[in-house]
Amino acid sequence: MQSPLVIGTRGSPLALAQTRQVRRALAVALEVPVEEEERLFPIEVIKTSGDRIQDRRLIEAGGKGLFTKEIEEALLEGRIGLAIHSMKDVPTENPDGLVLAGSPPREDPRDAFICYDAATLDDLPAGTRIGTASLRRQAQTLNRRPDLKIVNLRGNVGTRLDKIAAGEADATYLAVSGLKRLGRPELTENPMPVEVMLPAAAQGALALQVREDDARALEIAAHVADRQTTIAIAAERAFLAALDGSCRTPIAALAEIADGDLRLRGEALTPDGAQKWARDARAPLSGDFVAIARMLGETIGGEIREEAGDAIRYEL
């Protein structure tokens, strides 16, 4: 490691926390001295369209890509050499010239239930206000508890916690992974069981994105790429792509590897939660693991797409 590799990221507390964690992992893998870490891996904060929009749902402003577009532009222009995103924010298609160079080990993908008056979703009285801007979380909540009320709640983790404390909503959900990366494990004591709330595709995983012709950045990123995470994310993102997944579609997916098999659970719902289409499939892993993962995702995603049709799409 002779010359710096500039890392681009959003400026939210969570984005910075996870970027610093990846930087530390890269420094350890490459035996970079602690005192040289900031010089060799400088961080450039880039404000994205998603950060600027706070008064409405992202679906109303264009959906996927709002948290990555400006960072990807900086990558293509050569202002940064490595971009770090939350994988669930990354569209299923890369812009020309960019590739995903893998993911570090995934953090807990579940959602945490945040409420000061009840321990679980089922404990809430009818009419309780659930604050979320996620169409997936909205649909899954109403599928289980159609008697609850959904109110729009946006912002970073701290902002949403403040809004709950201020009474703008009675409960909300936050990703367990984000809370752990921010050093708030005490807020993860009530995780949502995946049987009740399957997480967003790629939740808990990070994306390392580079220019496809940058051999040096590709080689550096490979030092922290985790094989099992890469396989699982390939299946989940293929499922998402098969359903034409975007912020306009309530979709959830979780892939796990055990005993040589890849298990993929996926579901899509109507935005009001009244209908749900789900699949639970397995495939033995041998040969090209990533290709098998993608095929499994495409297969069950295609089955749900054919069965559900346009019913799962949210109309503005």
PDB file of N, CA and C in Angstrom, residues 34-128:
ATOM      1  N   VAL A  34      -1.599   1.822  12.162  1.00  0.00           N
ATOM      2  CA  VAL A  34      -2.731   2.644  12.595  1.00  0.00           C
ATOM      3  C   VAL A  34      -2.503   4.112  12.272  1.00  0.00           C
ATOM      4  N   GLU A  35      -1.284   4.579  12.483  1.00  0.00           N
ATOM      5  CA  GLU A  35      -0.985   5.998  12.238  1.00  0.00           C
ATOM      6  C   GLU A  35      -1.025   6.370  10.756  1.00  0.00           C
ATOM      7  N   GLU A  36      -1.032   5.385   9.866  1.00  0.00           N
ATOM      8  CA  GLU A  36      -1.080   5.649   8.434  1.00  0.00           C
ATOM      9  C   GLU A  36      -2.466   5.421   7.832  1.00  0.00           C
ATOM     10  N   GLU A  37      -3.388   4.926   8.638  1.00  0.00           N
ATOM     11  CA  GLU A  37      -4.706   4.523   8.133  1.00  0.00           C
ATOM     12  C   GLU A  37      -5.454   5.675   7.469  1.00  0.00           C
ATOM     13  N   GLU A  38      -5.533   6.816   8.126  1.00  0.00           N
ATOM     14  CA  GLU A  38      -6.291   7.951   7.577  1.00  0.00           C
ATOM     15  C   GLU A  38      -5.632   8.515   6.332  1.00  0.00           C
ATOM     16  N   ARG A  39      -4.319   8.483   6.274  1.00  0.00           N
ATOM     17  CA  ARG A  39      -3.620   9.010   5.097  1.00  0.00           C
ATOM     18  C   ARG A  39      -3.811   8.108   3.887  1.00  0.00           C
ATOM     19  N   LEU A  40      -3.741   6.801   4.098  1.00  0.00           N
ATOM     20  CA  LEU A  40      -3.823   5.868   2.976  1.00  0.00           C
ATOM     21  C   LEU A  40      -5.264   5.543   2.577  1.00  0.00           C
ATOM     22  N   PHE A  41      -6.202   5.737   3.522  1.00  0.00           N
ATOM     23  CA  PHE A  41      -7.613   5.513   3.212  1.00  0.00           C
ATOM     24  C   PHE A  41      -8.438   6.733   3.620  1.00  0.00           C
ATOM     25  N   PRO A  42      -8.197   7.889   2.987  1.00  0.00           N
ATOM     26  CA  PRO A  42      -8.984   9.082   3.343  1.00  0.00           C
ATOM     27  C   PRO A  42     -10.446   8.895   2.958  1.00  0.00           C
ATOM     28  N   ILE A  43     -11.337   9.465   3.758  1.00  0.00           N
ATOM     29  CA  ILE A  43     -12.773   9.343   3.515  1.00  0.00           C
ATOM     30  C   ILE A  43     -13.311  10.658   2.975  1.00  0.00           C
ATOM     31  N   GLU A  44     -14.022  10.581   1.853  1.00  0.00           N
ATOM     32  CA  GLU A  44     -14.693  11.764   1.287  1.00  0.00           C
ATOM     33  C   GLU A  44     -16.202  11.604   1.459  1.00  0.00           C
ATOM     34  N   VAL A  45     -16.800  12.551   2.170  1.00  0.00           N
ATOM     35  CA  VAL A  45     -18.241  12.525   2.408  1.00  0.00           C
ATOM     36  C   VAL A  45     -18.956  13.163   1.225  1.00  0.00           C
ATOM     37  N   ILE A  46     -19.953  12.460   0.710  1.00  0.00           N
ATOM     38  CA  ILE A  46     -20.694  12.930  -0.463  1.00  0.00           C
ATOM     39  C   ILE A  46     -22.177  12.962  -0.119  1.00  0.00           C
ATOM     40  N   LYS A  47     -22.797  14.109  -0.277  1.00  0.00           N
ATOM     41  CA  LYS A  47     -24.228  14.239   0.022  1.00  0.00           C
ATOM     42  C   LYS A  47     -25.024  13.740  -1.176  1.00  0.00           C
ATOM     43  N   THR A  48     -25.980  12.870  -0.913  1.00  0.00           N
ATOM     44  CA  THR A  48     -26.767  12.288  -1.992  1.00  0.00           C
ATOM     45  C   THR A  48     -28.169  12.889  -2.044  1.00  0.00           C
ATOM     46  N   SER A  49     -28.857  12.601  -3.131  1.00  0.00           N
ATOM     47  CA  SER A  49     -30.239  13.086  -3.274  1.00  0.00           C
ATOM     48  C   SER A  49     -31.113  12.567  -2.138  1.00  0.00           C
ATOM     49  N   GLY A  50     -30.890  11.323  -1.736  1.00  0.00           N
ATOM     50  CA  GLY A  50     -31.678  10.751  -0.658  1.00  0.00           C
ATOM     51  C   GLY A  50     -31.471  11.474   0.661  1.00  0.00           C
ATOM     52  N   ASP A  51     -30.267  12.013   0.867  1.00  0.00           N
ATOM     53  CA  ASP A  51     -29.999  12.768   2.090  1.00  0.00           C
ATOM     54  C   ASP A  51     -30.715  14.113   2.081  1.00  0.00           C
ATOM     55  N   ARG A  52     -30.859  14.682   0.894  1.00  0.00           N
ATOM     56  CA  ARG A  52     -31.478  16.012   0.801  1.00  0.00           C
ATOM     57  C   ARG A  52     -32.995  15.956   0.963  1.00  0.00           C
ATOM     58  N   ILE A  53     -33.591  14.855   0.555  1.00  0.00           N
ATOM     59  CA  ILE A  53     -35.056  14.733   0.583  1.00  0.00           C
ATOM     60  C   ILE A  53     -35.498  14.201   1.937  1.00  0.00           C
ATOM     61  N   GLN A  54     -36.187  15.015   2.699  1.00  0.00           N
ATOM     62  CA  GLN A  54     -36.629  14.604   4.026  1.00  0.00           C
ATOM     63  C   GLN A  54     -38.125  14.818   4.247  1.00  0.00           C
ATOM     64  N   ASP A  55     -38.793  15.423   3.271  1.00  0.00           N
ATOM     65  CA  ASP A  55     -40.196  15.800   3.488  1.00  0.00           C
ATOM     66  C   ASP A  55     -41.192  14.818   2.864  1.00  0.00           C
ATOM     67  N   ARG A  56     -40.693  13.743   2.238  1.00  0.00           N
ATOM     68  CA  ARG A  56     -41.605  12.793   1.605  1.00  0.00           C
ATOM     69  C   ARG A  56     -40.911  11.447   1.436  1.00  0.00           C
ATOM     70  N   ARG A  57     -41.715  10.438   1.092  1.00  0.00           N
ATOM     71  CA  ARG A  57     -41.147   9.116   0.859  1.00  0.00           C
ATOM     72  C   ARG A  57     -40.236   9.128  -0.365  1.00  0.00           C
ATOM     73  N   LEU A  58     -39.196   8.309  -0.301  1.00  0.00           N
ATOM     74  CA  LEU A  58     -38.273   8.240  -1.436  1.00  0.00           C
ATOM     75  C   LEU A  58     -38.967   7.745  -2.694  1.00  0.00           C
ATOM     76  N   ILE A  59     -39.986   6.908  -2.520  1.00  0.00           N
ATOM     77  CA  ILE A  59     -40.739   6.415  -3.671  1.00  0.00           C
ATOM     78  C   ILE A  59     -41.315   7.554  -4.498  1.00  0.00           C
ATOM     79  N   GLU A  60     -41.640   8.654  -3.827  1.00  0.00           N
ATOM     80  CA  GLU A  60     -42.226   9.802  -4.513  1.00  0.00           C
ATOM     81  C   GLU A  60     -41.166  10.675  -5.185  1.00  0.00           C
ATOM     82  N   ALA A  61     -39.891  10.342  -4.936  1.00  0.00           N
ATOM     83  CA  ALA A  61     -38.803  11.132  -5.500  1.00  0.00           C
ATOM     84  C   ALA A  61     -37.930  10.328  -6.452  1.00  0.00           C
ATOM     85  N   GLY A  62     -38.338   9.105  -6.769  1.00  0.00           N
ATOM     86  CA  GLY A  62     -37.570   8.312  -7.716  1.00  0.00           C
ATOM     87  C   GLY A  62     -37.134   6.962  -7.239  1.00  0.00           C
ATOM     88  N   GLY A  63     -37.192   6.719  -5.922  1.00  0.00           N
ATOM     89  CA  GLY A  63     -36.916   5.387  -5.412  1.00  0.00           C
ATOM     90  C   GLY A  63     -35.445   5.027  -5.381  1.00  0.00           C
ATOM     91  N   LYS A  64     -35.118   3.813  -5.812  1.00  0.00           N
ATOM     92  CA  LYS A  64     -33.768   3.267  -5.730  1.00  0.00           C
ATOM     93  C   LYS A  64     -32.736   4.155  -6.425  1.00  0.00           C
ATOM     94  N   GLY A  65     -31.553   4.193  -5.861  1.00  0.00           N
ATOM     95  CA  GLY A  65     -30.458   4.943  -6.443  1.00  0.00           C
ATOM     96  C   GLY A  65     -30.278   6.320  -5.856  1.00  0.00           C
ATOM     97  N   LEU A  66     -31.228   6.773  -5.049  1.00  0.00           N
ATOM     98  CA  LEU A  66     -31.130   8.117  -4.485  1.00  0.00           C
ATOM     99  C   LEU A  66     -30.005   8.242  -3.460  1.00  0.00           C
ATOM    100  N   PHE A  67     -29.592   7.109  -2.870  1.00  0.00           N
ATOM    101  CA  PHE A  67     -28.508   7.141  -1.895  1.00  0.00           C
ATOM    102  C   PHE A  67     -27.164   6.731  -2.499  1.00  0.00           C
ATOM    103  N   THR A  68     -27.136   6.472  -3.803  1.00  0.00           N
ATOM    104  CA  THR A  68     -25.895   6.015  -4.424  1.00  0.00           C
ATOM    105  C   THR A  68     -25.458   6.855  -5.631  1.00  0.00           C
ATOM    106  N   LYS A  69     -26.369   7.556  -6.280  1.00  0.00           N
ATOM    107  CA  LYS A  69     -26.094   8.190  -7.570  1.00  0.00           C
ATOM    108  C   LYS A  69     -24.884   9.133  -7.519  1.00  0.00           C
ATOM    109  N   GLU A  70     -24.871  10.058  -6.579  1.00  0.00           N
ATOM    110  CA  GLU A  70     -23.774  11.028  -6.528  1.00  0.00           C
ATOM    111  C   GLU A  70     -22.440  10.369  -6.159  1.00  0.00           C
ATOM    112  N   ILE A  71     -22.480   9.335  -5.346  1.00  0.00           N
ATOM    113  CA  ILE A  71     -21.258   8.620  -4.979  1.00  0.00           C
ATOM    114  C   ILE A  71     -20.718   7.869  -6.193  1.00  0.00           C
ATOM    115  N   GLU A  72     -21.610   7.266  -6.965  1.00  0.00           N
ATOM    116  CA  GLU A  72     -21.188   6.565  -8.176  1.00  0.00           C
ATOM    117  C   GLU A  72     -20.611   7.536  -9.197  1.00  0.00           C
ATOM    118  N   GLU A  73     -21.170   8.736  -9.284  1.00  0.00           N
ATOM    119  CA  GLU A  73     -20.622   9.746 -10.195  1.00  0.00           C
ATOM    120  C   GLU A  73     -19.200  10.122  -9.796  1.00  0.00           C
ATOM    121  N   ALA A  74     -18.968  10.252  -8.494  1.00  0.00           N
ATOM    122  CA  ALA A  74     -17.614  10.564  -8.015  1.00  0.00           C
ATOM    123  C   ALA A  74     -16.649   9.437  -8.342  1.00  0.00           C
ATOM    124  N   LEU A  75     -17.122   8.213  -8.290  1.00  0.00           N
ATOM    125  CA  LEU A  75     -16.300   7.051  -8.616  1.00  0.00           C
ATOM    126  C   LEU A  75     -15.940   7.056 -10.101  1.00  0.00           C
ATOM    127  N   LEU A  76     -16.942   7.284 -10.942  1.00  0.00           N
ATOM    128  CA  LEU A  76     -16.701   7.302 -12.383  1.00  0.00           C
ATOM    129  C   LEU A  76     -15.778   8.442 -12.790  1.00  0.00           C
ATOM    130  N   GLU A  77     -15.855   9.564 -12.077  1.00  0.00           N
ATOM    131  CA  GLU A  77     -15.017  10.728 -12.386  1.00  0.00           C
ATOM    132  C   GLU A  77     -13.607  10.589 -11.817  1.00  0.00           C
ATOM    133  N   GLY A  78     -13.381   9.564 -11.000  1.00  0.00           N
ATOM    134  CA  GLY A  78     -12.054   9.355 -10.435  1.00  0.00           C
ATOM    135  C   GLY A  78     -11.770  10.157  -9.187  1.00  0.00           C
ATOM    136  N   ARG A  79     -12.772  10.821  -8.619  1.00  0.00           N
ATOM    137  CA  ARG A  79     -12.569  11.599  -7.395  1.00  0.00           C
ATOM    138  C   ARG A  79     -12.405  10.695  -6.178  1.00  0.00           C
ATOM    139  N   ILE A  80     -12.953   9.489  -6.276  1.00  0.00           N
ATOM    140  CA  ILE A  80     -12.773   8.475  -5.245  1.00  0.00           C
ATOM    141  C   ILE A  80     -12.410   7.163  -5.933  1.00  0.00           C
ATOM    142  N   GLY A  81     -11.818   6.243  -5.178  1.00  0.00           N
ATOM    143  CA  GLY A  81     -11.436   4.970  -5.776  1.00  0.00           C
ATOM    144  C   GLY A  81     -12.252   3.793  -5.284  1.00  0.00           C
ATOM    145  N   LEU A  82     -12.969   4.006  -4.177  1.00  0.00           N
ATOM    146  CA  LEU A  82     -13.781   2.946  -3.589  1.00  0.00           C
ATOM    147  C   LEU A  82     -15.015   3.584  -2.968  1.00  0.00           C
ATOM    148  N   ALA A  83     -16.176   3.043  -3.283  1.00  0.00           N
ATOM    149  CA  ALA A  83     -17.426   3.516  -2.676  1.00  0.00           C
ATOM    150  C   ALA A  83     -17.940   2.444  -1.731  1.00  0.00           C
ATOM    151  N   ILE A  84     -18.449   2.895  -0.587  1.00  0.00           N
ATOM    152  CA  ILE A  84     -19.049   1.966   0.371  1.00  0.00           C
ATOM    153  C   ILE A  84     -20.497   2.370   0.581  1.00  0.00           C
ATOM    154  N   HIS A  85     -21.401   1.456   0.267  1.00  0.00           N
ATOM    155  CA  HIS A  85     -22.837   1.681   0.396  1.00  0.00           C
ATOM    156  C   HIS A  85     -23.447   0.634   1.319  1.00  0.00           C
ATOM    157  N   SER A  86     -24.617   0.939   1.859  1.00  0.00           N
ATOM    158  CA  SER A  86     -25.459  -0.117   2.404  1.00  0.00           C
ATOM    159  C   SER A  86     -26.009  -0.864   1.193  1.00  0.00           C
ATOM    160  N   MET A  87     -25.800  -2.163   1.150  1.00  0.00           N
ATOM    161  CA  MET A  87     -26.156  -2.920  -0.053  1.00  0.00           C
ATOM    162  C   MET A  87     -27.634  -2.794  -0.414  1.00  0.00           C
ATOM    163  N   LYS A  88     -28.514  -2.681   0.570  1.00  0.00           N
ATOM    164  CA  LYS A  88     -29.942  -2.613   0.255  1.00  0.00           C
ATOM    165  C   LYS A  88     -30.308  -1.329  -0.478  1.00  0.00           C
ATOM    166  N   ASP A  89     -29.407  -0.324  -0.462  1.00  0.00           N
ATOM    167  CA  ASP A  89     -29.649   0.921  -1.186  1.00  0.00           C
ATOM    168  C   ASP A  89     -29.173   0.861  -2.638  1.00  0.00           C
ATOM    169  N   VAL A  90     -28.450  -0.188  -2.998  1.00  0.00           N
ATOM    170  CA  VAL A  90     -27.814  -0.270  -4.321  1.00  0.00           C
ATOM    171  C   VAL A  90     -28.766  -0.900  -5.329  1.00  0.00           C
ATOM    172  N   PRO A  91     -29.060  -0.205  -6.437  1.00  0.00           N
ATOM    173  CA  PRO A  91     -29.898  -0.804  -7.481  1.00  0.00           C
ATOM    174  C   PRO A  91     -29.302  -2.120  -7.985  1.00  0.00           C
ATOM    175  N   THR A  92     -30.146  -2.982  -8.537  1.00  0.00           N
ATOM    176  CA  THR A  92     -29.684  -4.300  -8.971  1.00  0.00           C
ATOM    177  C   THR A  92     -28.803  -4.236 -10.217  1.00  0.00           C
ATOM    178  N   GLU A  93     -28.820  -3.106 -10.923  1.00  0.00           N
ATOM    179  CA  GLU A  93     -27.958  -2.930 -12.098  1.00  0.00           C
ATOM    180  C   GLU A  93     -26.907  -1.868 -11.806  1.00  0.00           C
ATOM    181  N   ASN A  94     -25.637  -2.181 -12.044  1.00  0.00           N
ATOM    182  CA  ASN A  94     -24.564  -1.207 -11.877  1.00  0.00           C
ATOM    183  C   ASN A  94     -24.500  -0.276 -13.076  1.00  0.00           C
ATOM    184  N   PRO A  95     -24.146   1.000 -12.877  1.00  0.00           N
ATOM    185  CA  PRO A  95     -23.888   1.869 -14.026  1.00  0.00           C
ATOM    186  C   PRO A  95     -22.725   1.317 -14.845  1.00  0.00           C
ATOM    187  N   ASP A  96     -22.719   1.599 -16.128  1.00  0.00           N
ATOM    188  CA  ASP A  96     -21.620   1.151 -16.983  1.00  0.00           C
ATOM    189  C   ASP A  96     -20.295   1.634 -16.412  1.00  0.00           C
ATOM    190  N   GLY A  97     -19.332   0.719 -16.324  1.00  0.00           N
ATOM    191  CA  GLY A  97     -18.004   1.074 -15.840  1.00  0.00           C
ATOM    192  C   GLY A  97     -17.779   0.781 -14.369  1.00  0.00           C
ATOM    193  N   LEU A  98     -18.851   0.422 -13.642  1.00  0.00           N
ATOM    194  CA  LEU A  98     -18.708   0.140 -12.217  1.00  0.00           C
ATOM    195  C   LEU A  98     -19.093  -1.308 -11.919  1.00  0.00           C
ATOM    196  N   VAL A  99     -18.461  -1.883 -10.900  1.00  0.00           N
ATOM    197  CA  VAL A  99     -18.772  -3.244 -10.473  1.00  0.00           C
ATOM    198  C   VAL A  99     -18.787  -3.302  -8.951  1.00  0.00           C
ATOM    199  N   LEU A 100     -19.489  -4.289  -8.424  1.00  0.00           N
ATOM    200  CA  LEU A 100     -19.439  -4.572  -6.996  1.00  0.00           C
ATOM    201  C   LEU A 100     -18.286  -5.539  -6.761  1.00  0.00           C
ATOM    202  N   ALA A 101     -17.417  -5.191  -5.809  1.00  0.00           N
ATOM    203  CA  ALA A 101     -16.222  -5.984  -5.548  1.00  0.00           C
ATOM    204  C   ALA A 101     -16.398  -6.899  -4.342  1.00  0.00           C
ATOM    205  N   GLY A 102     -17.643  -7.149  -3.960  1.00  0.00           N
ATOM    206  CA  GLY A 102     -17.910  -8.036  -2.844  1.00  0.00           C
ATOM    207  C   GLY A 102     -18.415  -7.296  -1.621  1.00  0.00           C
ATOM    208  N   SER A 103     -18.632  -8.047  -0.545  1.00  0.00           N
ATOM    209  CA  SER A 103     -19.146  -7.502   0.705  1.00  0.00           C
ATOM    210  C   SER A 103     -18.348  -8.060   1.875  1.00  0.00           C
ATOM    211  N   PRO A 104     -18.082  -7.248   2.894  1.00  0.00           N
ATOM    212  CA  PRO A 104     -17.514  -7.785   4.127  1.00  0.00           C
ATOM    213  C   PRO A 104     -18.548  -8.694   4.796  1.00  0.00           C
ATOM    214  N   PRO A 105     -18.170  -9.405   5.854  1.00  0.00           N
ATOM    215  CA  PRO A 105     -19.138 -10.266   6.540  1.00  0.00           C
ATOM    216  C   PRO A 105     -20.393  -9.491   6.936  1.00  0.00           C
ATOM    217  N   ARG A 106     -21.535 -10.112   6.727  1.00  0.00           N
ATOM    218  CA  ARG A 106     -22.822  -9.471   6.971  1.00  0.00           C
ATOM    219  C   ARG A 106     -23.114  -9.373   8.467  1.00  0.00           C
ATOM    220  N   GLU A 107     -23.732  -8.275   8.861  1.00  0.00           N
ATOM    221  CA  GLU A 107     -24.226  -8.127  10.232  1.00  0.00           C
ATOM    222  C   GLU A 107     -25.640  -8.704  10.294  1.00  0.00           C
ATOM    223  N   ASP A 108     -26.198  -8.827  11.485  1.00  0.00           N
ATOM    224  CA  ASP A 108     -27.549  -9.344  11.701  1.00  0.00           C
ATOM    225  C   ASP A 108     -28.540  -8.636  10.766  1.00  0.00           C
ATOM    226  N   PRO A 109     -29.258  -9.374   9.895  1.00  0.00           N
ATOM    227  CA  PRO A 109     -30.131  -8.722   8.905  1.00  0.00           C
ATOM    228  C   PRO A 109     -31.516  -8.346   9.423  1.00  0.00           C
ATOM    229  N   ARG A 110     -31.861  -8.701  10.650  1.00  0.00           N
ATOM    230  CA  ARG A 110     -33.230  -8.516  11.132  1.00  0.00           C
ATOM    231  C   ARG A 110     -33.558  -7.052  11.432  1.00  0.00           C
ATOM    232  N   ASP A 111     -34.847  -6.788  11.576  1.00  0.00           N
ATOM    233  CA  ASP A 111     -35.335  -5.489  12.017  1.00  0.00           C
ATOM    234  C   ASP A 111     -35.518  -5.514  13.527  1.00  0.00           C
ATOM    235  N   ALA A 112     -35.218  -4.402  14.180  1.00  0.00           N
ATOM    236  CA  ALA A 112     -35.478  -4.266  15.605  1.00  0.00           C
ATOM    237  C   ALA A 112     -36.791  -3.511  15.796  1.00  0.00           C
ATOM    238  N   PHE A 113     -37.607  -3.992  16.713  1.00  0.00           N
ATOM    239  CA  PHE A 113     -38.868  -3.342  17.066  1.00  0.00           C
ATOM    240  C   PHE A 113     -38.571  -2.324  18.155  1.00  0.00           C
ATOM    241  N   ILE A 114     -38.891  -1.069  17.887  1.00  0.00           N
ATOM    242  CA  ILE A 114     -38.595   0.013  18.822  1.00  0.00           C
ATOM    243  C   ILE A 114     -39.903   0.591  19.358  1.00  0.00           C
ATOM    244  N   CYS A 115     -40.149   0.372  20.630  1.00  0.00           N
ATOM    245  CA  CYS A 115     -41.364   0.886  21.258  1.00  0.00           C
ATOM    246  C   CYS A 115     -41.126   0.963  22.766  1.00  0.00           C
ATOM    247  N   TYR A 116     -41.541   2.068  23.368  1.00  0.00           N
ATOM    248  CA  TYR A 116     -41.321   2.246  24.798  1.00  0.00           C
ATOM    249  C   TYR A 116     -42.471   1.706  25.636  1.00  0.00           C
ATOM    250  N   ASP A 117     -43.543   1.237  24.992  1.00  0.00           N
ATOM    251  CA  ASP A 117     -44.727   0.788  25.735  1.00  0.00           C
ATOM    252  C   ASP A 117     -45.073  -0.675  25.523  1.00  0.00           C
ATOM    253  N   ALA A 118     -44.391  -1.355  24.595  1.00  0.00           N
ATOM    254  CA  ALA A 118     -44.706  -2.752  24.312  1.00  0.00           C
ATOM    255  C   ALA A 118     -43.447  -3.462  23.840  1.00  0.00           C
ATOM    256  N   ALA A 119     -43.368  -4.773  24.119  1.00  0.00           N
ATOM    257  CA  ALA A 119     -42.185  -5.549  23.758  1.00  0.00           C
ATOM    258  C   ALA A 119     -42.267  -6.126  22.358  1.00  0.00           C
ATOM    259  N   THR A 120     -43.484  -6.366  21.867  1.00  0.00           N
ATOM    260  CA  THR A 120     -43.636  -6.967  20.549  1.00  0.00           C
ATOM    261  C   THR A 120     -44.752  -6.280  19.775  1.00  0.00           C
ATOM    262  N   LEU A 121     -44.769  -6.522  18.487  1.00  0.00           N
ATOM    263  CA  LEU A 121     -45.812  -5.969  17.627  1.00  0.00           C
ATOM    264  C   LEU A 121     -47.188  -6.457  18.061  1.00  0.00           C
ATOM    265  N   ASP A 122     -47.265  -7.707  18.468  1.00  0.00           N
ATOM    266  CA  ASP A 122     -48.558  -8.282  18.847  1.00  0.00           C
ATOM    267  C   ASP A 122     -49.108  -7.706  20.153  1.00  0.00           C
ATOM    268  N   ASP A 123     -48.252  -7.065  20.940  1.00  0.00           N
ATOM    269  CA  ASP A 123     -48.694  -6.481  22.210  1.00  0.00           C
ATOM    270  C   ASP A 123     -49.370  -5.123  22.044  1.00  0.00           C
ATOM    271  N   LEU A 124     -49.276  -4.546  20.863  1.00  0.00           N
ATOM    272  CA  LEU A 124     -49.794  -3.189  20.660  1.00  0.00           C
ATOM    273  C   LEU A 124     -51.320  -3.180  20.587  1.00  0.00           C
ATOM    274  N   PRO A 125     -51.950  -2.176  21.177  1.00  0.00           N
ATOM    275  CA  PRO A 125     -53.405  -2.054  21.043  1.00  0.00           C
ATOM    276  C   PRO A 125     -53.789  -1.561  19.655  1.00  0.00           C
ATOM    277  N   ALA A 126     -55.004  -1.850  19.245  1.00  0.00           N
ATOM    278  CA  ALA A 126     -55.501  -1.388  17.942  1.00  0.00           C
ATOM    279  C   ALA A 126     -55.371   0.125  17.845  1.00  0.00           C
ATOM    280  N   GLY A 127     -55.033   0.594  16.640  1.00  0.00           N
ATOM    281  CA  GLY A 127     -54.921   2.023  16.414  1.00  0.00           C
ATOM    282  C   GLY A 127     -53.561   2.608  16.720  1.00  0.00           C
ATOM    283  N   THR A 128     -52.634   1.795  17.227  1.00  0.00           N
ATOM    284  CA  THR A 128     -51.282   2.277  17.506  1.00  0.00           C
ATOM    285  C   THR A 128     -50.624   2.754  16.215  1.00  0.00           C
TER     286      THR A 128
END
